[in-house]
Structures are given as structure tokens and as C-alpha cells.
């Protein structure tokens, strides 16, 4: 899938994660208390260099970790803008507004207003507009309008799927990128280097894409050629009345870097659909011996039906793209949960 397609409509996806903090114009830093679950609607239009126009809407659920309030006072509306070398549409880990909605590229900008109850330091809603010039690749421009509201903190969540890979890959199935069952470099693994166990929070086993199950183990994915593979989850029923879904997992990952090679995707599809929707591309480098990154992907009710249907499958897909620079640990995934926002 081309970058332009990934940025248009229901397939909006994260291309790069880099925490950032945008300054409020004339009012100091943005408030840092935005903890809670946010429902965010993103309307995007991709204007292709060939004259085509593609529009779509994605509703995301974002869970933001607590931060300390910096100011007191009455309800305020603050304006902000950012031009940061990051592409982010949308992602759900980080803890500041700018972590989620940064557009970047030549002349990329994000601008909008954030409504804050400064007596508590809690943000309540926002509106913003982002533009992303896809040149010099020649793929056009993306314009996105963003609106968000903070949900009631008492909004309940329920776990409907859990996998910890302590006893192997089950209930996941190894497949090729086209979805046909086949042996790949994915396997259950308890180490990320000789004599170095995976992080303690991952327990005794995680799903790993590398050659660690060979004898002797080789903690890289360099088999001398281009390689790819996925682990595909079972069908998961979406309960009636679900307001949103979250897919949460821990990860460590060390690859060539960037977005063009050694790609790590999280994808989903309605059961029975032929194609997969990219939910995000995992970018951060989290080497062996580091604490794992926790990723939370959230999607609102307007996205559940077209992306997830009444029941859905998800998968983790790795693709080296080329045969070079494959001598690192690869990608580890563990403690997967699928949760509903009720």
C-alpha cells in the first residue's frame, strides 16, 4: 500500500512516532493534564498529483496517561500550532496532544484550539487542522480536520481477547503476507540475545520475528534473502453496542530504522474480507535489555463497522523489504489484549 493510500480515509495510519510538545501561542506550554479516553474524529482529503481526490473519515479512541496540572483558573481556549518533522495520523500512546496529531513534510502544519478547564488542568475538547505535503514523492497533499472530546472517566472497558505467548504462538497462525498458512520466522521466544532474557513484564515467552528458534539460536532475521511473515489472530466477536475497540500490546524492536525497510505493521479486517486495513506501522526502536513499549490502538464506533465488522481478525506483519542490514533482533510482541469501550 502506498503512503498516500495509507494517509487517506479509513486507512489513516501512523508512519512515525516522536514525542513532541507544541507551545501555546502567547500563553506558554499546553496544559499537561489530558488523562482519560478521548473520542477523536479525523476527516481527511488526499489531493493526488494526478488530479484525483480521495476523502474519508476515521474515528479513533485515544487513552492518555495522567500528567500533573500546571495551572489553575477558569475554562480557557488556547491556540497552538506546530511544524515538526513527524508524521502522525493517529496513534494512541504518548501523553500530550501534540503526540497524536502532528503532520509533517515540506511545509506541514498543525493548528487548532484546545479547550481546558484550568481549575483542574483537564482538557475537555479540541479542534484542529493539519496539512501534509507528500512531495517530493509526487503523491499530492493530505488535509485533515480533527475534532475530539474527552469521554466520561467512568466509561467502562472490557477485555474480550488476551494472548501472552507463554506456551507458543497459539491462538495465532503463521502466514505469508497474502494470508496463506506457512512457516515463517515468527515463533515463541524467551530471549533477545544470548544470555539475555526478554523484559520481565513479558514473562517467559513473547512472539518474536527472528531466528532465535534455530540451533544454536541466532537473534536476528538475516537469512540471506528478503523475508516476510505474519501471525494472524482468530476471529473476535464485537459485542453489540460497543462504543469503541482498543488493541493493546507490549513490544521490543530493533531493525534498520525508518519506515522504508524492516516494516512492522498491525493490521485488521472484518472476518471474510479479502484485504487488511493497516492500523499502524510500529516505528520506535526498543533494543534488547530495554523496557518494552506499550502500544494502545483505539478506534471509535464510526470505524468499528467498516474496519472491524461484527467480528474481526488482527495480525502482526513483518517485512524486511530487502535483504540488507538484517542483523538485529527483529520484532517482539507480547501481552496482547483487545478491549471494548462500552
mmCIF file of C-alpha atoms in Angstrom:
data_model
loop_
_atom_site.group_PDB
_atom_site.id
_atom_site.type_symbol
_atom_site.label_atom_id
_atom_site.label_comp_id
_atom_site.label_asym_id
_atom_site.label_seq_id
_atom_site.Cartn_x
_atom_site.Cartn_y
_atom_site.Cartn_z
ATOM 1 C CA UNK A 1 0.000 0.000 0.000
ATOM 2 C CA UNK A 2 1.386 3.384 -0.999
ATOM 3 C CA UNK A 3 1.912 6.146 1.612
ATOM 4 C CA UNK A 4 -0.802 8.274 0.017
ATOM 5 C CA UNK A 5 -3.331 5.476 0.384
ATOM 6 C CA UNK A 6 -2.317 4.900 3.982
ATOM 7 C CA UNK A 7 -2.974 8.549 4.748
ATOM 8 C CA UNK A 8 -6.391 8.728 3.104
ATOM 9 C CA UNK A 9 -9.747 7.815 4.601
ATOM 10 C CA UNK A 10 -10.251 4.838 6.879
ATOM 11 C CA UNK A 11 -6.678 3.634 6.367
ATOM 12 C CA UNK A 12 -5.068 6.619 8.093
ATOM 13 C CA UNK A 13 -2.052 5.230 9.883
ATOM 14 C CA UNK A 14 0.963 6.205 11.920
ATOM 15 C CA UNK A 15 4.158 6.487 9.921
ATOM 16 C CA UNK A 16 6.418 7.813 12.647
ATOM 17 C CA UNK A 17 6.217 8.313 16.398
ATOM 18 C CA UNK A 18 8.314 11.003 18.079
ATOM 19 C CA UNK A 19 7.042 12.615 21.297
ATOM 20 C CA UNK A 20 6.707 16.349 20.933
ATOM 21 C CA UNK A 21 5.317 19.275 22.882
ATOM 22 C CA UNK A 22 3.743 22.171 20.999
ATOM 23 C CA UNK A 23 3.766 25.591 22.658
ATOM 24 C CA UNK A 24 0.556 27.576 23.005
ATOM 25 C CA UNK A 25 0.778 30.821 21.132
ATOM 26 C CA UNK A 26 1.386 33.617 23.614
ATOM 27 C CA UNK A 27 0.235 31.557 26.596
ATOM 28 C CA UNK A 28 3.148 29.283 27.481
ATOM 29 C CA UNK A 29 3.039 25.499 27.236
ATOM 30 C CA UNK A 30 -0.110 23.492 26.675
ATOM 31 C CA UNK A 31 -1.684 22.061 29.842
ATOM 32 C CA UNK A 32 -0.309 18.635 30.637
ATOM 33 C CA UNK A 33 -3.383 17.016 32.143
ATOM 34 C CA UNK A 34 -5.340 15.306 29.397
ATOM 35 C CA UNK A 35 -5.679 11.946 31.133
ATOM 36 C CA UNK A 36 -8.609 9.780 30.111
ATOM 37 C CA UNK A 37 -10.195 8.339 26.986
ATOM 38 C CA UNK A 38 -10.786 10.706 24.065
ATOM 39 C CA UNK A 39 -13.040 10.149 21.075
ATOM 40 C CA UNK A 40 -11.486 11.822 18.042
ATOM 41 C CA UNK A 41 -12.870 12.216 14.533
ATOM 42 C CA UNK A 42 -10.444 12.757 11.652
ATOM 43 C CA UNK A 43 -11.784 13.824 8.268
ATOM 44 C CA UNK A 44 -9.103 13.724 5.601
ATOM 45 C CA UNK A 45 -8.865 14.509 1.909
ATOM 46 C CA UNK A 46 -5.964 13.391 -0.258
ATOM 47 C CA UNK A 47 -5.379 15.554 -3.331
ATOM 48 C CA UNK A 48 -3.252 13.446 -5.671
ATOM 49 C CA UNK A 49 -0.684 14.925 -8.005
ATOM 50 C CA UNK A 50 -2.594 13.229 -10.842
ATOM 51 C CA UNK A 51 -5.734 15.255 -10.066
ATOM 52 C CA UNK A 52 -7.513 12.577 -8.044
ATOM 53 C CA UNK A 53 -9.337 13.390 -4.793
ATOM 54 C CA UNK A 54 -9.985 10.829 -2.048
ATOM 55 C CA UNK A 55 -11.839 11.592 1.183
ATOM 56 C CA UNK A 56 -12.672 9.585 4.275
ATOM 57 C CA UNK A 57 -13.347 9.671 7.992
ATOM 58 C CA UNK A 58 -11.756 7.761 10.854
ATOM 59 C CA UNK A 59 -12.911 7.831 14.476
ATOM 60 C CA UNK A 60 -10.191 6.973 16.987
ATOM 61 C CA UNK A 61 -10.239 6.337 20.727
ATOM 62 C CA UNK A 62 -7.146 7.670 22.475
ATOM 63 C CA UNK A 63 -6.168 6.764 26.025
ATOM 64 C CA UNK A 64 -3.876 9.378 27.558
ATOM 65 C CA UNK A 65 -1.875 8.739 30.709
ATOM 66 C CA UNK A 66 -2.118 11.082 33.732
ATOM 67 C CA UNK A 67 0.099 14.131 33.999
ATOM 68 C CA UNK A 68 0.282 16.869 36.628
ATOM 69 C CA UNK A 69 -1.799 20.016 36.139
ATOM 70 C CA UNK A 70 0.352 23.125 35.787
ATOM 71 C CA UNK A 71 -2.129 25.961 36.239
ATOM 72 C CA UNK A 72 -5.366 26.958 37.978
ATOM 73 C CA UNK A 73 -8.142 29.310 36.863
ATOM 74 C CA UNK A 74 -11.235 29.216 34.711
ATOM 75 C CA UNK A 75 -12.096 27.488 31.462
ATOM 76 C CA UNK A 76 -9.790 28.672 28.701
ATOM 77 C CA UNK A 77 -9.470 28.234 24.958
ATOM 78 C CA UNK A 78 -5.891 28.059 23.769
ATOM 79 C CA UNK A 79 -4.489 28.230 20.260
ATOM 80 C CA UNK A 80 -1.462 26.284 19.163
ATOM 81 C CA UNK A 81 0.499 25.483 16.040
ATOM 82 C CA UNK A 82 3.306 23.117 15.207
ATOM 83 C CA UNK A 83 5.632 22.349 12.318
ATOM 84 C CA UNK A 84 7.564 19.290 13.455
ATOM 85 C CA UNK A 85 9.394 16.652 11.397
ATOM 86 C CA UNK A 86 6.911 13.936 12.333
ATOM 87 C CA UNK A 87 4.045 12.214 10.541
ATOM 88 C CA UNK A 88 1.365 11.056 12.939
ATOM 89 C CA UNK A 89 -2.226 10.117 11.997
ATOM 90 C CA UNK A 90 -3.346 8.901 14.636
ATOM 91 C CA UNK A 91 -1.508 6.936 17.343
ATOM 92 C CA UNK A 92 -2.562 6.149 20.865
ATOM 93 C CA UNK A 93 0.461 6.205 23.102
ATOM 94 C CA UNK A 94 2.164 9.296 24.422
ATOM 95 C CA UNK A 95 0.562 11.779 26.788
ATOM 96 C CA UNK A 96 0.461 15.226 25.169
ATOM 97 C CA UNK A 97 -1.896 16.467 22.455
ATOM 98 C CA UNK A 98 0.949 17.059 20.012
ATOM 99 C CA UNK A 99 1.989 13.405 20.298
ATOM 100 C CA UNK A 100 -1.161 12.399 18.484
ATOM 101 C CA UNK A 101 -1.817 14.863 15.699
ATOM 102 C CA UNK A 102 1.368 16.101 14.105
ATOM 103 C CA UNK A 103 1.601 16.436 10.339
ATOM 104 C CA UNK A 104 4.978 16.772 8.717
ATOM 105 C CA UNK A 105 6.800 17.013 5.460
ATOM 106 C CA UNK A 106 7.587 20.095 3.363
ATOM 107 C CA UNK A 107 5.512 22.963 4.815
ATOM 108 C CA UNK A 108 3.480 20.623 7.063
ATOM 109 C CA UNK A 109 1.494 22.292 9.833
ATOM 110 C CA UNK A 110 -0.931 21.565 12.655
ATOM 111 C CA UNK A 111 -3.110 24.346 14.063
ATOM 112 C CA UNK A 112 -6.178 24.458 16.253
ATOM 113 C CA UNK A 113 -7.739 25.224 19.619
ATOM 114 C CA UNK A 114 -7.750 23.224 22.832
ATOM 115 C CA UNK A 115 -10.431 23.872 25.481
ATOM 116 C CA UNK A 116 -9.122 23.411 29.014
ATOM 117 C CA UNK A 117 -10.662 23.578 32.481
ATOM 118 C CA UNK A 118 -7.630 25.217 34.039
ATOM 119 C CA UNK A 119 -9.050 24.872 37.559
ATOM 120 C CA UNK A 120 -8.421 21.141 37.247
ATOM 121 C CA UNK A 121 -5.869 21.244 34.429
ATOM 122 C CA UNK A 122 -8.050 18.904 32.374
ATOM 123 C CA UNK A 123 -8.528 19.373 28.654
ATOM 124 C CA UNK A 124 -12.107 18.784 27.547
ATOM 125 C CA UNK A 125 -12.209 19.191 23.763
ATOM 126 C CA UNK A 126 -10.228 20.384 20.759
ATOM 127 C CA UNK A 127 -10.446 21.278 17.089
ATOM 128 C CA UNK A 128 -7.548 21.302 14.680
ATOM 129 C CA UNK A 129 -6.487 21.273 11.037
ATOM 130 C CA UNK A 130 -3.403 19.510 9.686
ATOM 131 C CA UNK A 131 -1.836 19.666 6.246
ATOM 132 C CA UNK A 132 0.824 17.330 4.908
ATOM 133 C CA UNK A 133 2.604 17.881 1.615
ATOM 134 C CA UNK A 134 3.590 14.446 0.228
ATOM 135 C CA UNK A 135 6.044 15.949 -2.254
ATOM 136 C CA UNK A 136 8.792 15.409 -3.393
ATOM 137 C CA UNK A 137 7.414 11.887 -3.755
ATOM 138 C CA UNK A 138 4.810 13.377 -6.094
ATOM 139 C CA UNK A 139 1.825 11.911 -4.269
ATOM 140 C CA UNK A 140 -0.009 15.158 -3.514
ATOM 141 C CA UNK A 141 -1.288 16.749 -0.318
ATOM 142 C CA UNK A 142 -3.336 15.493 2.636
ATOM 143 C CA UNK A 143 -5.607 17.906 4.507
ATOM 144 C CA UNK A 144 -7.251 16.671 7.720
ATOM 145 C CA UNK A 145 -9.781 18.261 10.093
ATOM 146 C CA UNK A 146 -9.648 16.922 13.657
ATOM 147 C CA UNK A 147 -12.158 17.213 16.479
ATOM 148 C CA UNK A 148 -12.013 15.495 19.837
ATOM 149 C CA UNK A 149 -13.860 15.235 23.132
ATOM 150 C CA UNK A 150 -12.859 13.671 26.432
ATOM 151 C CA UNK A 151 -15.136 10.810 27.481
ATOM 152 C CA UNK A 152 -16.556 10.392 30.968
ATOM 153 C CA UNK A 153 -13.770 8.906 33.161
ATOM 154 C CA UNK A 154 -16.222 6.253 34.367
ATOM 155 C CA UNK A 155 -16.659 4.856 30.837
ATOM 156 C CA UNK A 156 -16.269 1.067 31.298
ATOM 157 C CA UNK A 157 -13.880 -1.170 29.385
ATOM 158 C CA UNK A 158 -13.968 -4.954 28.971
ATOM 159 C CA UNK A 159 -11.306 -7.415 27.807
ATOM 160 C CA UNK A 160 -12.514 -9.730 25.034
ATOM 161 C CA UNK A 161 -9.182 -11.280 23.945
ATOM 162 C CA UNK A 162 -5.847 -11.975 25.672
ATOM 163 C CA UNK A 163 -2.659 -13.680 24.410
ATOM 164 C CA UNK A 164 0.661 -13.933 26.287
ATOM 165 C CA UNK A 165 2.605 -16.494 24.181
ATOM 166 C CA UNK A 166 3.797 -18.361 27.282
ATOM 167 C CA UNK A 167 3.001 -21.711 25.626
ATOM 168 C CA UNK A 168 3.668 -20.901 21.983
ATOM 169 C CA UNK A 169 2.043 -18.801 19.271
ATOM 170 C CA UNK A 170 -1.466 -20.263 19.684
ATOM 171 C CA UNK A 171 -4.133 -18.966 19.031
ATOM 172 C CA UNK A 172 -2.221 -17.114 16.294
ATOM 173 C CA UNK A 173 -1.355 -18.776 12.983
ATOM 174 C CA UNK A 174 1.820 -18.141 10.985
ATOM 175 C CA UNK A 175 1.062 -16.953 7.454
ATOM 176 C CA UNK A 176 2.767 -15.361 4.483
ATOM 177 C CA UNK A 177 1.851 -11.726 3.700
ATOM 178 C CA UNK A 178 -1.013 -12.934 1.487
ATOM 179 C CA UNK A 179 -2.541 -14.840 4.414
ATOM 180 C CA UNK A 180 -1.691 -18.428 3.438
ATOM 181 C CA UNK A 181 -0.577 -20.610 6.383
ATOM 182 C CA UNK A 182 3.168 -21.260 6.165
ATOM 183 C CA UNK A 183 6.266 -21.483 8.345
ATOM 184 C CA UNK A 184 7.912 -18.073 8.875
ATOM 185 C CA UNK A 185 10.489 -16.582 11.251
ATOM 186 C CA UNK A 186 7.748 -15.949 13.843
ATOM 187 C CA UNK A 187 7.997 -18.167 16.942
ATOM 188 C CA UNK A 188 7.601 -18.018 20.732
ATOM 189 C CA UNK A 189 10.843 -16.775 22.290
ATOM 190 C CA UNK A 190 12.158 -16.125 25.803
ATOM 191 C CA UNK A 191 15.461 -14.393 24.963
ATOM 192 C CA UNK A 192 16.527 -11.474 22.799
ATOM 193 C CA UNK A 193 20.280 -12.209 22.914
ATOM 194 C CA UNK A 194 22.498 -14.999 24.159
ATOM 195 C CA UNK A 195 22.120 -14.968 27.947
ATOM 196 C CA UNK A 196 19.652 -12.050 27.925
ATOM 197 C CA UNK A 197 16.005 -12.750 28.705
ATOM 198 C CA UNK A 198 13.155 -10.682 27.336
ATOM 199 C CA UNK A 199 11.854 -7.985 29.741
ATOM 200 C CA UNK A 200 10.304 -9.330 32.941
ATOM 201 C CA UNK A 201 6.847 -7.943 32.129
ATOM 202 C CA UNK A 202 6.805 -10.200 29.061
ATOM 203 C CA UNK A 203 7.142 -13.316 31.209
ATOM 204 C CA UNK A 204 8.826 -16.410 29.794
ATOM 205 C CA UNK A 205 7.687 -16.037 26.200
ATOM 206 C CA UNK A 206 6.838 -13.486 23.516
ATOM 207 C CA UNK A 207 6.079 -13.739 19.811
ATOM 208 C CA UNK A 208 9.358 -12.956 18.042
ATOM 209 C CA UNK A 209 10.305 -12.438 14.408
ATOM 210 C CA UNK A 210 13.906 -13.638 14.182
ATOM 211 C CA UNK A 211 15.950 -16.872 14.049
ATOM 212 C CA UNK A 212 16.046 -17.442 17.812
ATOM 213 C CA UNK A 213 14.404 -20.877 17.461
ATOM 214 C CA UNK A 214 17.290 -22.238 15.402
ATOM 215 C CA UNK A 215 20.013 -24.397 16.922
ATOM 216 C CA UNK A 216 22.141 -22.655 18.022
ATOM 217 C CA UNK A 217 19.826 -19.610 18.269
ATOM 218 C CA UNK A 218 20.514 -16.600 16.067
ATOM 219 C CA UNK A 219 18.922 -13.407 17.361
ATOM 220 C CA UNK A 220 18.485 -11.662 14.036
ATOM 221 C CA UNK A 221 16.331 -12.081 10.922
ATOM 222 C CA UNK A 222 19.157 -12.283 8.373
ATOM 223 C CA UNK A 223 18.599 -15.481 6.386
ATOM 224 C CA UNK A 224 20.447 -14.187 3.323
ATOM 225 C CA UNK A 225 17.373 -13.009 1.437
ATOM 226 C CA UNK A 226 14.314 -10.783 1.629
ATOM 227 C CA UNK A 227 11.818 -12.307 4.050
ATOM 228 C CA UNK A 228 8.387 -11.556 5.493
ATOM 229 C CA UNK A 229 5.709 -13.171 7.609
ATOM 230 C CA UNK A 230 2.680 -12.573 9.804
ATOM 231 C CA UNK A 231 0.958 -14.031 12.830
ATOM 232 C CA UNK A 232 -2.791 -13.931 12.320
ATOM 233 C CA UNK A 233 -5.210 -13.911 15.233
ATOM 234 C CA UNK A 234 -8.529 -15.757 15.469
ATOM 235 C CA UNK A 235 -11.961 -14.274 14.820
ATOM 236 C CA UNK A 236 -13.057 -11.983 17.654
ATOM 237 C CA UNK A 237 -16.745 -11.055 18.018
ATOM 238 C CA UNK A 238 -17.567 -7.386 18.576
ATOM 239 C CA UNK A 239 -20.319 -7.204 21.233
ATOM 240 C CA UNK A 240 -23.472 -5.306 20.180
ATOM 241 C CA UNK A 241 -23.488 -1.704 21.371
ATOM 242 C CA UNK A 242 -19.696 -1.438 21.594
ATOM 243 C CA UNK A 243 -18.615 2.209 21.501
ATOM 244 C CA UNK A 244 -15.029 1.502 20.572
ATOM 245 C CA UNK A 245 -12.201 -1.015 20.482
ATOM 246 C CA UNK A 246 -8.628 -0.943 21.747
ATOM 247 C CA UNK A 247 -5.778 -3.257 20.769
ATOM 248 C CA UNK A 248 -3.012 -3.133 23.390
ATOM 249 C CA UNK A 249 0.362 -4.919 23.366
ATOM 250 C CA UNK A 250 3.957 -4.686 24.563
ATOM 251 C CA UNK A 251 6.828 -4.619 22.111
ATOM 252 C CA UNK A 252 10.595 -4.512 21.791
ATOM 253 C CA UNK A 253 12.042 -3.953 18.360
ATOM 254 C CA UNK A 254 15.410 -3.296 16.736
ATOM 255 C CA UNK A 255 15.694 -3.054 12.960
ATOM 256 C CA UNK A 256 17.288 -0.984 10.219
ATOM 257 C CA UNK A 257 15.203 2.039 11.242
ATOM 258 C CA UNK A 258 12.906 4.380 9.365
ATOM 259 C CA UNK A 259 9.720 3.410 7.541
ATOM 260 C CA UNK A 260 11.019 2.049 4.233
ATOM 261 C CA UNK A 261 12.711 -1.180 5.374
ATOM 262 C CA UNK A 262 12.103 -3.812 8.074
ATOM 263 C CA UNK A 263 8.482 -2.734 8.317
ATOM 264 C CA UNK A 264 6.317 -3.746 11.304
ATOM 265 C CA UNK A 265 2.566 -3.456 10.746
ATOM 266 C CA UNK A 266 -0.529 -4.032 12.876
ATOM 267 C CA UNK A 267 -3.489 -4.812 10.608
ATOM 268 C CA UNK A 268 -7.136 -5.809 10.923
ATOM 269 C CA UNK A 269 -10.023 -6.924 8.733
ATOM 270 C CA UNK A 270 -13.646 -7.910 9.062
ATOM 271 C CA UNK A 271 -13.912 -11.717 9.081
ATOM 272 C CA UNK A 272 -14.366 -12.827 5.480
ATOM 273 C CA UNK A 273 -12.804 -9.713 3.916
ATOM 274 C CA UNK A 274 -10.036 -10.240 1.383
ATOM 275 C CA UNK A 275 -7.853 -7.256 2.256
ATOM 276 C CA UNK A 276 -6.330 -5.997 5.507
ATOM 277 C CA UNK A 277 -6.531 -2.431 6.844
ATOM 278 C CA UNK A 278 -3.291 -1.039 8.250
ATOM 279 C CA UNK A 279 -3.963 0.211 11.774
ATOM 280 C CA UNK A 280 -0.427 1.418 12.413
ATOM 281 C CA UNK A 281 3.207 0.942 11.460
ATOM 282 C CA UNK A 282 5.422 0.440 14.509
ATOM 283 C CA UNK A 283 8.471 2.706 14.266
ATOM 284 C CA UNK A 284 10.238 3.082 17.653
ATOM 285 C CA UNK A 285 13.487 1.217 18.255
ATOM 286 C CA UNK A 286 13.371 -0.574 21.640
ATOM 287 C CA UNK A 287 16.534 -2.724 21.869
ATOM 288 C CA UNK A 288 17.152 -5.914 23.823
ATOM 289 C CA UNK A 289 17.589 -5.130 27.513
ATOM 290 C CA UNK A 290 15.285 -2.105 27.428
ATOM 291 C CA UNK A 291 11.840 -1.821 28.986
ATOM 292 C CA UNK A 292 9.154 -2.705 26.453
ATOM 293 C CA UNK A 293 6.986 -0.084 24.758
ATOM 294 C CA UNK A 294 3.254 -0.398 25.434
ATOM 295 C CA UNK A 295 1.179 0.384 22.344
ATOM 296 C CA UNK A 296 -2.545 1.166 22.582
ATOM 297 C CA UNK A 297 -4.516 1.488 19.351
ATOM 298 C CA UNK A 298 -8.091 2.748 19.723
ATOM 299 C CA UNK A 299 -10.964 3.056 17.263
ATOM 300 C CA UNK A 300 -14.401 4.626 17.748
ATOM 301 C CA UNK A 301 -17.857 3.396 16.823
ATOM 302 C CA UNK A 302 -17.855 5.027 13.367
ATOM 303 C CA UNK A 303 -14.822 2.938 12.429
ATOM 304 C CA UNK A 304 -15.897 -0.351 14.011
ATOM 305 C CA UNK A 305 -18.279 -1.446 11.246
ATOM 306 C CA UNK A 306 -16.141 -0.624 8.158
ATOM 307 C CA UNK A 307 -12.879 -1.842 9.709
ATOM 308 C CA UNK A 308 -13.901 -4.493 12.231
ATOM 309 C CA UNK A 309 -17.478 -5.544 11.351
ATOM 310 C CA UNK A 310 -19.475 -7.784 13.682
ATOM 311 C CA UNK A 311 -16.326 -9.876 14.115
ATOM 312 C CA UNK A 312 -12.760 -9.283 13.021
ATOM 313 C CA UNK A 313 -9.209 -10.613 12.890
ATOM 314 C CA UNK A 314 -5.968 -8.796 13.542
ATOM 315 C CA UNK A 315 -2.391 -9.639 12.677
ATOM 316 C CA UNK A 316 1.210 -8.545 13.203
ATOM 317 C CA UNK A 317 3.147 -8.472 9.907
ATOM 318 C CA UNK A 318 6.903 -8.006 9.404
ATOM 319 C CA UNK A 319 8.547 -7.362 6.015
ATOM 320 C CA UNK A 320 12.278 -6.801 5.507
ATOM 321 C CA UNK A 321 11.596 -5.312 2.018
ATOM 322 C CA UNK A 322 15.232 -6.051 1.086
ATOM 323 C CA UNK A 323 17.982 -8.484 2.062
ATOM 324 C CA UNK A 324 20.356 -5.956 3.645
ATOM 325 C CA UNK A 325 21.025 -4.780 7.229
ATOM 326 C CA UNK A 326 19.007 -7.590 8.822
ATOM 327 C CA UNK A 327 21.427 -8.381 11.656
ATOM 328 C CA UNK A 328 19.380 -7.007 14.576
ATOM 329 C CA UNK A 329 16.880 -8.671 16.931
ATOM 330 C CA UNK A 330 13.778 -8.008 14.848
ATOM 331 C CA UNK A 331 10.323 -7.560 16.378
ATOM 332 C CA UNK A 332 8.861 -8.959 19.625
ATOM 333 C CA UNK A 333 5.161 -8.692 20.567
ATOM 334 C CA UNK A 334 3.566 -9.818 23.848
ATOM 335 C CA UNK A 335 0.658 -9.408 26.276
ATOM 336 C CA UNK A 336 -1.881 -8.662 23.552
ATOM 337 C CA UNK A 337 -5.301 -7.501 24.689
ATOM 338 C CA UNK A 338 -8.389 -6.490 22.758
ATOM 339 C CA UNK A 339 -10.692 -4.314 24.879
ATOM 340 C CA UNK A 340 -14.092 -2.800 24.251
ATOM 341 C CA UNK A 341 -15.158 0.690 25.252
ATOM 342 C CA UNK A 342 -18.753 0.129 26.372
#
